[in-house]
């Protein structure tokens, strides 16, 4: 088999909807959850307001987009979901928060309370 060599070097990357969102979620999403930052177990702990990515990078957790993967009207704690800018122009702006961690971190919920099953209470870390 023959194939051309893939180009190397610095280049623009555009991620579309769908699986690239899962990639971002797994790569940095969990690290931007309030509980991991409150416990100082995230790579993003203590970096609020700091540059954590390229200045051209903006990441938004938007649970309000109709019919989009992960979008809901309310989270599992009864809070409306929100569009939360997590990283803007490379700067860390927010963490995703549920009720408990928002209270402990003296901020507000971002509508990210989750639970494993309807009969179980929301996650408490």
XYZ file of C-alpha atoms in Angstrom:
125
model
C 0.000 0.000 0.000
C 1.112 3.508 -0.707
C -0.012 6.737 0.873
C 1.164 10.318 0.988
C 2.800 11.383 4.216
C 0.531 13.422 6.469
C 1.566 17.063 6.771
C 3.426 18.062 9.913
C 3.667 21.342 11.748
C 1.447 23.988 13.214
C -1.958 24.331 11.551
C -5.523 25.443 12.167
C -7.866 22.778 13.516
C -11.641 23.142 13.334
C -13.772 20.787 15.422
C -17.349 20.229 14.302
C -20.308 19.100 16.367
C -20.692 15.543 17.608
C -17.659 13.437 18.511
C -15.205 16.357 18.806
C -17.345 17.537 21.727
C -16.836 14.165 23.399
C -13.084 14.514 22.832
C -13.046 17.973 24.474
C -15.266 16.687 27.303
C -12.883 13.855 28.109
C -9.696 15.878 27.573
C -10.580 18.896 29.737
C -14.275 18.806 30.674
C -13.909 16.807 33.879
C -11.043 19.063 34.925
C -13.384 22.050 34.662
C -15.952 20.592 37.091
C -16.285 22.481 40.355
C -15.780 19.509 42.675
C -12.372 18.598 41.252
C -11.249 22.218 41.541
C -12.609 22.636 45.058
C -10.627 19.547 46.080
C -7.602 20.835 44.142
C -7.328 17.608 42.125
C -7.697 19.250 38.706
C -4.952 20.566 36.451
C -7.049 23.779 36.411
C -7.133 24.220 40.219
C -6.071 27.700 41.296
C -5.872 29.011 37.735
C -9.077 31.080 37.582
C -8.388 34.187 35.511
C -5.133 32.745 34.152
C -4.264 31.831 30.569
C -4.733 28.063 30.264
C -5.044 27.747 26.481
C -4.225 29.517 23.250
C -5.680 33.056 22.960
C -7.785 31.799 20.033
C -9.418 29.091 22.207
C -12.891 29.634 23.675
C -14.820 26.751 25.261
C -18.490 27.028 26.237
C -20.602 24.459 28.083
C -24.046 25.182 26.625
C -26.852 23.006 27.943
C -29.521 25.210 26.359
C -29.179 24.332 22.658
C -32.424 22.596 21.591
C -31.986 18.947 20.574
C -28.202 19.023 21.095
C -26.307 16.243 22.856
C -26.279 16.950 26.599
C -28.838 19.773 26.416
C -31.613 19.802 29.007
C -34.172 22.298 30.244
C -33.186 21.685 33.865
C -30.382 19.761 35.539
C -30.898 16.889 37.981
C -31.147 19.339 40.898
C -33.962 21.369 39.314
C -31.802 24.281 38.132
C -32.169 25.655 34.608
C -29.257 24.722 32.380
C -27.064 27.576 31.191
C -24.584 28.608 28.568
C -21.385 28.861 30.608
C -18.176 30.247 29.135
C -15.447 28.110 30.703
C -12.416 29.359 28.771
C -12.556 32.622 26.815
C -9.714 33.645 24.524
C -7.500 31.221 26.437
C -8.382 32.558 29.897
C -10.085 30.338 32.513
C -13.389 32.063 33.409
C -15.667 29.524 35.105
C -16.062 25.989 36.357
C -19.168 23.862 35.850
C -21.028 23.855 39.172
C -23.738 21.856 40.905
C -25.555 23.196 43.995
C -23.210 21.767 46.623
C -19.921 22.816 45.073
C -21.277 26.213 44.077
C -22.220 26.830 47.713
C -18.864 25.592 49.009
C -16.990 27.716 46.459
C -19.148 30.805 47.110
C -20.557 30.992 43.586
C -23.751 29.925 41.804
C -24.835 26.702 40.156
C -24.334 26.591 36.402
C -27.058 23.973 35.938
C -24.660 21.024 35.932
C -26.103 18.870 38.743
C -26.178 15.197 37.660
C -27.234 11.831 39.032
C -26.858 8.248 37.823
C -30.529 7.279 38.017
C -33.854 8.994 38.629
C -34.254 7.121 41.929
C -30.845 8.253 43.222
C -29.861 11.601 44.672
C -27.620 13.877 42.588
C -23.862 13.283 42.851
C -22.345 14.690 46.024
C -18.589 14.995 46.071
